[in-house]
GROMACS .gro file of C-alpha atoms in nm:
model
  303
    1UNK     CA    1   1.250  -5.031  -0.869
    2UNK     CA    2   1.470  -4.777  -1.006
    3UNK     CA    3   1.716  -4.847  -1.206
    4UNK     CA    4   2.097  -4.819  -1.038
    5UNK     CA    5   1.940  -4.706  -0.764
    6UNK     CA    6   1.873  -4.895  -0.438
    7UNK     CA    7   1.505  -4.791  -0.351
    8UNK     CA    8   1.181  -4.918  -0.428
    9UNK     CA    9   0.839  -4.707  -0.547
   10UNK     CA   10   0.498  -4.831  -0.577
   11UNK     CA   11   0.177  -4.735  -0.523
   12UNK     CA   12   0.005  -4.751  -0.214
   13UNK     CA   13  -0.255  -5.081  -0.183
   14UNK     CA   14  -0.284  -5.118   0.170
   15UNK     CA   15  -0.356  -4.892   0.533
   16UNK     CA   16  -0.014  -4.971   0.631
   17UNK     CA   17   0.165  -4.834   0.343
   18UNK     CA   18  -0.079  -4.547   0.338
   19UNK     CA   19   0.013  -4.512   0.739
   20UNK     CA   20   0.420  -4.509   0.604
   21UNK     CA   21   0.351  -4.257   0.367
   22UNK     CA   22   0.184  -4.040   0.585
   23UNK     CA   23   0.452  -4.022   0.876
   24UNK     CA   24   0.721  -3.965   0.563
   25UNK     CA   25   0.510  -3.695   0.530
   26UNK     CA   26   0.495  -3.573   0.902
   27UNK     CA   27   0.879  -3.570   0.898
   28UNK     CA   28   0.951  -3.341   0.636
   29UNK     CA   29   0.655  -3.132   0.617
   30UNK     CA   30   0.584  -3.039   1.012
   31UNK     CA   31   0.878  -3.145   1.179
   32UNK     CA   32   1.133  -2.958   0.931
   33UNK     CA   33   0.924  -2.711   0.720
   34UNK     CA   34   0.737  -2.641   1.053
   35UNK     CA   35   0.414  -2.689   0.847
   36UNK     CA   36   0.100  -2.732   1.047
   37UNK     CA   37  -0.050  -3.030   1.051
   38UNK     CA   38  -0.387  -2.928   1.058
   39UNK     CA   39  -0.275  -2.803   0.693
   40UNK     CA   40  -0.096  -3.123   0.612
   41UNK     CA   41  -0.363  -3.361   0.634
   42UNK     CA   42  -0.645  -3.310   0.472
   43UNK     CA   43  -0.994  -3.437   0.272
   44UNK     CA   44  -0.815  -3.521   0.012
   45UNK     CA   45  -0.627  -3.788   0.158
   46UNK     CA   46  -0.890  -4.028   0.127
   47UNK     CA   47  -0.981  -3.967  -0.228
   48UNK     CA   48  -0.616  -3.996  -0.351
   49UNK     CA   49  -0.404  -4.245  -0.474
   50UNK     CA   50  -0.048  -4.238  -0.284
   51UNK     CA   51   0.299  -4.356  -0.335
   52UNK     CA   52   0.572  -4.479  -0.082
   53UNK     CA   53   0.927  -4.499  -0.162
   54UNK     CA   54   1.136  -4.735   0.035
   55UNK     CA   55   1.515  -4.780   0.112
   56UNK     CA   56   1.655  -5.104   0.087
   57UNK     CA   57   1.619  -5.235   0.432
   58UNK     CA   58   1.212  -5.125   0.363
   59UNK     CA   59   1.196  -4.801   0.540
   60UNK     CA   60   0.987  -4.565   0.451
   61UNK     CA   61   1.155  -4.275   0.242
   62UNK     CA   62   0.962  -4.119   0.002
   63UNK     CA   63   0.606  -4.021  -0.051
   64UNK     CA   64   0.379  -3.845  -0.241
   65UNK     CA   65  -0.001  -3.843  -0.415
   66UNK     CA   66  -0.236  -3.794  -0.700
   67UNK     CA   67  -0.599  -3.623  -0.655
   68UNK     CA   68  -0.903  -3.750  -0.853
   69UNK     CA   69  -0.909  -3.394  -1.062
   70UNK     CA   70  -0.486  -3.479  -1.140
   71UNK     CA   71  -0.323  -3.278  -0.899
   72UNK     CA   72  -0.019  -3.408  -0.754
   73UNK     CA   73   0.111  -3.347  -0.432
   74UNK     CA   74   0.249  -3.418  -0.097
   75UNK     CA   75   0.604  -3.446  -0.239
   76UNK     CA   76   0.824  -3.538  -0.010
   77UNK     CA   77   1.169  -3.682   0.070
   78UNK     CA   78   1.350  -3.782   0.375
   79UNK     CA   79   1.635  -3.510   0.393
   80UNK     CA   80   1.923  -3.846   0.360
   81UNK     CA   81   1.766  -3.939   0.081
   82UNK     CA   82   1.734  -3.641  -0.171
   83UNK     CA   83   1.926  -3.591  -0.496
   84UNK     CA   84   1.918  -3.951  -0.534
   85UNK     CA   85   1.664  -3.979  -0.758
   86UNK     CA   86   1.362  -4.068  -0.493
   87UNK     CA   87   1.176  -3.773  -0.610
   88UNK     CA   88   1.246  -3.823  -0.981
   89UNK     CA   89   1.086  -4.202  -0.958
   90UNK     CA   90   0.776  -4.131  -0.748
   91UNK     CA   91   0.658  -3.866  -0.998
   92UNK     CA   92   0.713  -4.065  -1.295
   93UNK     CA   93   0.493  -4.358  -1.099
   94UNK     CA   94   0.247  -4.123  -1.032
   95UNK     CA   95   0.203  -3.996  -1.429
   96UNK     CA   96   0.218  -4.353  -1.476
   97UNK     CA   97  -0.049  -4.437  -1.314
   98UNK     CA   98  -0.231  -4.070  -1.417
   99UNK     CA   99  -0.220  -4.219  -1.810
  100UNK     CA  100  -0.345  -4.600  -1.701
  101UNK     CA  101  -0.677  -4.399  -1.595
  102UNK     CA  102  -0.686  -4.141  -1.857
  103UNK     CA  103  -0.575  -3.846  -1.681
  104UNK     CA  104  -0.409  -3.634  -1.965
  105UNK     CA  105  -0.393  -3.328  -1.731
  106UNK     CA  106  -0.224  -3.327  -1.462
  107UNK     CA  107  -0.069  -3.031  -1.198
  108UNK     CA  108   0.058  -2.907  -0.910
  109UNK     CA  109   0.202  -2.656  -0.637
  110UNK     CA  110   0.553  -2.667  -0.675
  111UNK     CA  111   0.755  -2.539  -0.403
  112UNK     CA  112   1.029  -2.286  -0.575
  113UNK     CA  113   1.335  -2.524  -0.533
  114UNK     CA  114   1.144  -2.817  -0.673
  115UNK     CA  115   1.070  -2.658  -0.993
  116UNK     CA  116   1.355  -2.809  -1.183
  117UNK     CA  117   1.223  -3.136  -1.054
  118UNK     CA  118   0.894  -3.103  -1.221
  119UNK     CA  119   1.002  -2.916  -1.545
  120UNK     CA  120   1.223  -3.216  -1.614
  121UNK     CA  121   0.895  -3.436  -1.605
  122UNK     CA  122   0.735  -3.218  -1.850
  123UNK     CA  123   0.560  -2.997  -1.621
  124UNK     CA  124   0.499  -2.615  -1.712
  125UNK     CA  125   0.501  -2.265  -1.475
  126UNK     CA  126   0.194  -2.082  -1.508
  127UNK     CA  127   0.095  -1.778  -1.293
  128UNK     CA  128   0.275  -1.619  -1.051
  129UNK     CA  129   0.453  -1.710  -0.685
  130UNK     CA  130   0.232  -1.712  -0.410
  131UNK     CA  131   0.258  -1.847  -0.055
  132UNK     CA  132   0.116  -2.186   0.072
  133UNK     CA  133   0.128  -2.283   0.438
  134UNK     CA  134   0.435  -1.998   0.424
  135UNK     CA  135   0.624  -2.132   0.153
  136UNK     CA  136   0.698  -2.010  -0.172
  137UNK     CA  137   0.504  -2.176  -0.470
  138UNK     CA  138   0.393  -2.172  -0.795
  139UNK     CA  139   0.136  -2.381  -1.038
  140UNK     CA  140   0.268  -2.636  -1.295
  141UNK     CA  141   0.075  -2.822  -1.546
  142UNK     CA  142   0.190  -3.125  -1.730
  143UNK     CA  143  -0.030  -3.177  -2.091
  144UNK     CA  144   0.022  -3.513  -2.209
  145UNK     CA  145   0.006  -3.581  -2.565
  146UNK     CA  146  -0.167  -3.265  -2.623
  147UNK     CA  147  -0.060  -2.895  -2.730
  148UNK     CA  148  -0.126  -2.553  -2.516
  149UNK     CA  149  -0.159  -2.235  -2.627
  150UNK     CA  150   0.170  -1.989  -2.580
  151UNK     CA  151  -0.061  -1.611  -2.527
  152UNK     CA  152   0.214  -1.401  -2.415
  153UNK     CA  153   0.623  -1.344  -2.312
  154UNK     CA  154   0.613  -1.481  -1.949
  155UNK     CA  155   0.410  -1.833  -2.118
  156UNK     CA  156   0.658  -1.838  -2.351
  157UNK     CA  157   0.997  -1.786  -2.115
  158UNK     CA  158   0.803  -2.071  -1.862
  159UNK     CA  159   0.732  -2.340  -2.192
  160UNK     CA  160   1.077  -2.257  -2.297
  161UNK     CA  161   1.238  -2.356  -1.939
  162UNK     CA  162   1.048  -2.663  -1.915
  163UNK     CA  163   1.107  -2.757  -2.300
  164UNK     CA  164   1.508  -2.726  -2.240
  165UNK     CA  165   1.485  -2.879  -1.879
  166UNK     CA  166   1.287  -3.211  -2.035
  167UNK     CA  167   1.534  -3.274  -2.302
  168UNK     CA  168   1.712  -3.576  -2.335
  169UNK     CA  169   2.070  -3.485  -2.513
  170UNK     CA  170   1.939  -3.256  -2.843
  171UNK     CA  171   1.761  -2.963  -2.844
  172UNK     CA  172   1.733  -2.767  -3.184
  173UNK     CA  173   1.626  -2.404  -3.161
  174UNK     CA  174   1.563  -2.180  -3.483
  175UNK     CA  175   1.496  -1.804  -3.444
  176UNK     CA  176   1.561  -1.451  -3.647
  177UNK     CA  177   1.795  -1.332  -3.387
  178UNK     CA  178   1.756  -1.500  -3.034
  179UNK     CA  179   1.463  -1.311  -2.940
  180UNK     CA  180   1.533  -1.064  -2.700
  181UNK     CA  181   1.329  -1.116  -2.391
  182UNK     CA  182   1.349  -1.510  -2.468
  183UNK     CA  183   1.634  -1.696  -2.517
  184UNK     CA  184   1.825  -1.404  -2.286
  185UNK     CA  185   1.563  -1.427  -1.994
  186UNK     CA  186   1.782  -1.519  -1.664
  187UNK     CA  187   1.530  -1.840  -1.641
  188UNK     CA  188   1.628  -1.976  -1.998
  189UNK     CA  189   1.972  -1.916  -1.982
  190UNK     CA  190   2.006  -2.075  -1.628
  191UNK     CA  191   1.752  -2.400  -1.783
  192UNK     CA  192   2.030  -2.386  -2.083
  193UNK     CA  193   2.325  -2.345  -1.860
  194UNK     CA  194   2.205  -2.651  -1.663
  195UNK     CA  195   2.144  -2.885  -1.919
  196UNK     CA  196   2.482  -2.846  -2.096
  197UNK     CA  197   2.681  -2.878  -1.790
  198UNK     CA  198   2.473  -3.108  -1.672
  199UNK     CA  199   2.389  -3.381  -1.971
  200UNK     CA  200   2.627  -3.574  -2.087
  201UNK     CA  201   2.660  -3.564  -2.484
  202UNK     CA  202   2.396  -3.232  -2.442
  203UNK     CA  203   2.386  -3.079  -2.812
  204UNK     CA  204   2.191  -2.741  -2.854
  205UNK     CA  205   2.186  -2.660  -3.263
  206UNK     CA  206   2.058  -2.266  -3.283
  207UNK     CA  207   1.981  -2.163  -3.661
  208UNK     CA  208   1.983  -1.778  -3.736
  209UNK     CA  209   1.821  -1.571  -4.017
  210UNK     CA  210   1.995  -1.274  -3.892
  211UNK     CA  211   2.320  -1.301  -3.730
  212UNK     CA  212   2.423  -0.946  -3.771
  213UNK     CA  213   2.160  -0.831  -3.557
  214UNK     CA  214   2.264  -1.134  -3.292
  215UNK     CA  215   2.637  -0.994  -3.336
  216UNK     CA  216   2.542  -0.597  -3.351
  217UNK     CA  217   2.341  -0.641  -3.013
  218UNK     CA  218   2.527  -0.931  -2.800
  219UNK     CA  219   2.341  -1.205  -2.595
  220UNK     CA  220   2.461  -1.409  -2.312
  221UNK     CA  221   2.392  -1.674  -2.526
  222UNK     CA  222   2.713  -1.595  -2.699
  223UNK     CA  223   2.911  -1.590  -2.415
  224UNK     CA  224   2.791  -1.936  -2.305
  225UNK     CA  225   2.885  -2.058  -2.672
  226UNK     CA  226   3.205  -1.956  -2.666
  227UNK     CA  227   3.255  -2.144  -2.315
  228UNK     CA  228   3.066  -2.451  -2.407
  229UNK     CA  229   3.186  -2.518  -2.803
  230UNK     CA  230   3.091  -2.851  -2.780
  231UNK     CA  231   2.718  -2.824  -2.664
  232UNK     CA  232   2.623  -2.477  -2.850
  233UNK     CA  233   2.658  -2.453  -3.221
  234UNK     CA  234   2.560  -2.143  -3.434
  235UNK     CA  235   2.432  -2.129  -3.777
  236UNK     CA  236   2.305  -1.879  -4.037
  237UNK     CA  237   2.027  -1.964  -4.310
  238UNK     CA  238   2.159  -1.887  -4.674
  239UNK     CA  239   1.959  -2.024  -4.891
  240UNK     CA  240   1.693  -1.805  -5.014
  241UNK     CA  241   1.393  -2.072  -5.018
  242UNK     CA  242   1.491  -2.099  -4.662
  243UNK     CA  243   1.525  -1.786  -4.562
  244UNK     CA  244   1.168  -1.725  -4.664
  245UNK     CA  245   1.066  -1.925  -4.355
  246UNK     CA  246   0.925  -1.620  -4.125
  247UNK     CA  247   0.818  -1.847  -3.861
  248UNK     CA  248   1.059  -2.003  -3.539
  249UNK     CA  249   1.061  -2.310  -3.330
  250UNK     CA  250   1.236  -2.474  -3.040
  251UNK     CA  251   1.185  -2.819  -3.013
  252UNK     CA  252   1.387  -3.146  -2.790
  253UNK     CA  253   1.437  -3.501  -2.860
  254UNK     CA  254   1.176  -3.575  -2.558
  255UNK     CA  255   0.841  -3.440  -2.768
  256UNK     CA  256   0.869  -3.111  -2.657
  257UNK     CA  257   0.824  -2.796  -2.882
  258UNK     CA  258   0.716  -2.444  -2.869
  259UNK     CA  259   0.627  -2.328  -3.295
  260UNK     CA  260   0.529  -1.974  -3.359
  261UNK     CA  261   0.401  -1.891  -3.687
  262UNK     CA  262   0.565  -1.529  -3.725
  263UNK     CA  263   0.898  -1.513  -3.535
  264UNK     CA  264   0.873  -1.167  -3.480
  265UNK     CA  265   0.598  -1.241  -3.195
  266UNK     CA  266   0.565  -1.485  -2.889
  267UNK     CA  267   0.242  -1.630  -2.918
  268UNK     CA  268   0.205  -1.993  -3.044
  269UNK     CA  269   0.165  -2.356  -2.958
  270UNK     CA  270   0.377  -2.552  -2.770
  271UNK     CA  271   0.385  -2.922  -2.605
  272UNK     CA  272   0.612  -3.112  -2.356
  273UNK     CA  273   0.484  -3.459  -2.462
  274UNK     CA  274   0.395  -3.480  -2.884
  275UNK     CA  275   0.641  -3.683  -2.997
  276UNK     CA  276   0.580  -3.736  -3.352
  277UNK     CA  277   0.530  -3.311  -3.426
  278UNK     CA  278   0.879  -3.281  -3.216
  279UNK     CA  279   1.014  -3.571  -3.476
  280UNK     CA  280   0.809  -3.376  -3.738
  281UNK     CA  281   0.989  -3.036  -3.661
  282UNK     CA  282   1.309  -3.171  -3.581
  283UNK     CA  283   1.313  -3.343  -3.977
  284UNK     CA  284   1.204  -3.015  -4.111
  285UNK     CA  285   1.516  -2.852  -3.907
  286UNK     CA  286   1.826  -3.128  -4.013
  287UNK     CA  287   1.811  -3.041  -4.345
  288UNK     CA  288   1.860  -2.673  -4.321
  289UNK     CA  289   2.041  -2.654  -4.045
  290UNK     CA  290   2.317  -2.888  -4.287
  291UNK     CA  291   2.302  -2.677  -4.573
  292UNK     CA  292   2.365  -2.371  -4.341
  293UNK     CA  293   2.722  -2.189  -4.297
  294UNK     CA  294   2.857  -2.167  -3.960
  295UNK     CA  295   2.862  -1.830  -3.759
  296UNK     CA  296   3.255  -1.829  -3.712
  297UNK     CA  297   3.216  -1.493  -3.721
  298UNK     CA  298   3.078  -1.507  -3.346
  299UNK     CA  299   3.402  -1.739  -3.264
  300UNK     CA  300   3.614  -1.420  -3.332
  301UNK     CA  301   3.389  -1.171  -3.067
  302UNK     CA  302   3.661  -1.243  -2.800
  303UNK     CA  303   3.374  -1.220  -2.556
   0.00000   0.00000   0.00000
């Protein structure tokens, strides 16, 4: 059951259920998205495990299912019954039941306006947009309780979405000068936009070595500071022993980091679910960030 909300989620035991699940299926994915369903149903029905969703009255509303090799799929909702949370609870009992058998990978096709859906979860964009059965997709990968490598910009800008979408309230972000072609890519400053507005008590902490550079050169991240006081705070490292720190880091209060050993580059590691390095990172980040001045000079840019 999920919590507040009246709808229940389990997994799928029995040929009825799995008969349920399929026609939730039917609905949404070749009645309304005019999928085939030739495409729809496939080999891999029979090897999965599935999940139904169902209303109060017990009709079927939600369904979905997990692959023996992790991949998850078959998402769907009845159209009265999205942005309820549906979605949100049949994922988290599918990674439940990923982690009772060991599965510590898991992924998936994500349809373009599910993304946010999955990145909240934990679940990473890799690759680029393609087309399945017409529709606009791209790969996701959830790592639990393990690191991934960060090789290039575009890993970075997709760890960074998911990292900020996956937060709880606090996410604590330390960096020379925001990083141009990171923390002002349109996808992170939408995933920051989102979480402030939409997360109540959201606090974002961003430490700078260099926040003449920030103010020299603008960032929309400014702008969004100056509109959001409450959720965006700005400081600059003073103390010398600190400012001999060349590395950066982002990290959340829901074990989700991205560390790069010189700040000047991209690459690095980065996890959605490592609790205890997030707790690690986020203790080596209080301290500094409280013996750091504020950036009121940024309150005065009249942006």
């Amino acid at each position: 059951m999920s919590a507040g909300a009246p709808f229940v989620v389990r997994m799928v035991v029995d040929g009825a259920a799995r008969d349920a699940a399929h026609a939730v299926r039917t609905a949404v994915f070749v009645d309304e998205q005019g999928v085939s369903p030739d495409i729809e149903r496939d080999a891999l029905d029979v090897l999965s495990r599935h999940v139904l969703a169902t209303g109060p009255d017990g009709t079927p509303i939600g369904a979905g299912r997990i692959a023996p090799d992790g991949r998850i799929g078959r998402m769907a909702v009845l159209a009265d019954w999205r942005g309820r949370g549906v979605g949100e609870a049949m994922l988290q009992t599918l990674l439940d039941d990923a982690r009772e058998r060991g599965l510590r990978s898991t992924w998936l096709h994500a349809q373009l306006p599910a993304m946010g859906l999955y990145a909240r979860a934990g679940f990473v964009a890799e690759g680029p947009q393609f087309d399945e059965a017409g529709i606009a997709h791209r790969t996701m990968r959830r790592h639990a309780g393990a690191a991934f490598a960060v090789e290039d910009a575009d890993t970075a800008v997709d760890a960074t979405v998911t990292i900020i979408a996956s937060a709880r309230r606090t996410i604590a972000l330390r960096s020379r000068d925001l990083d141009p072609g990171l923390y002002d890519h349109p996808d992170v400053l939408a995933a920051l936009r989102r979480f402030v507005t939409g997360t109540r008590g959201a606090s974002v902490q961003m430490l700078l070595h260099d926040p003449a550079t920030v103010q020299r050169r603008g960032s929309p991240l400014l702008a969004l500071a100056q509109r959001l006081p409450s959720a965006l705070a700005f400081r600059a490292v003073e103390d010398p022993v600190d400012r001999e720190f060349a590395g950066a880091f982002l990290v959340n209060d829901a074990g989700g980091f991205h560390v790069r050993t010189l700040g000047t580059r991209m690459d690095g590691d980065a996890a959605t679910d490592l609790p205890g390095r997030a707790r690690q990172l986020q203790q080596q980040f209080a301290p500094v960030w409280e013996r750091s001045r504020v950036c009121s000079e940024f309150r005065a840019l009249g942006i």
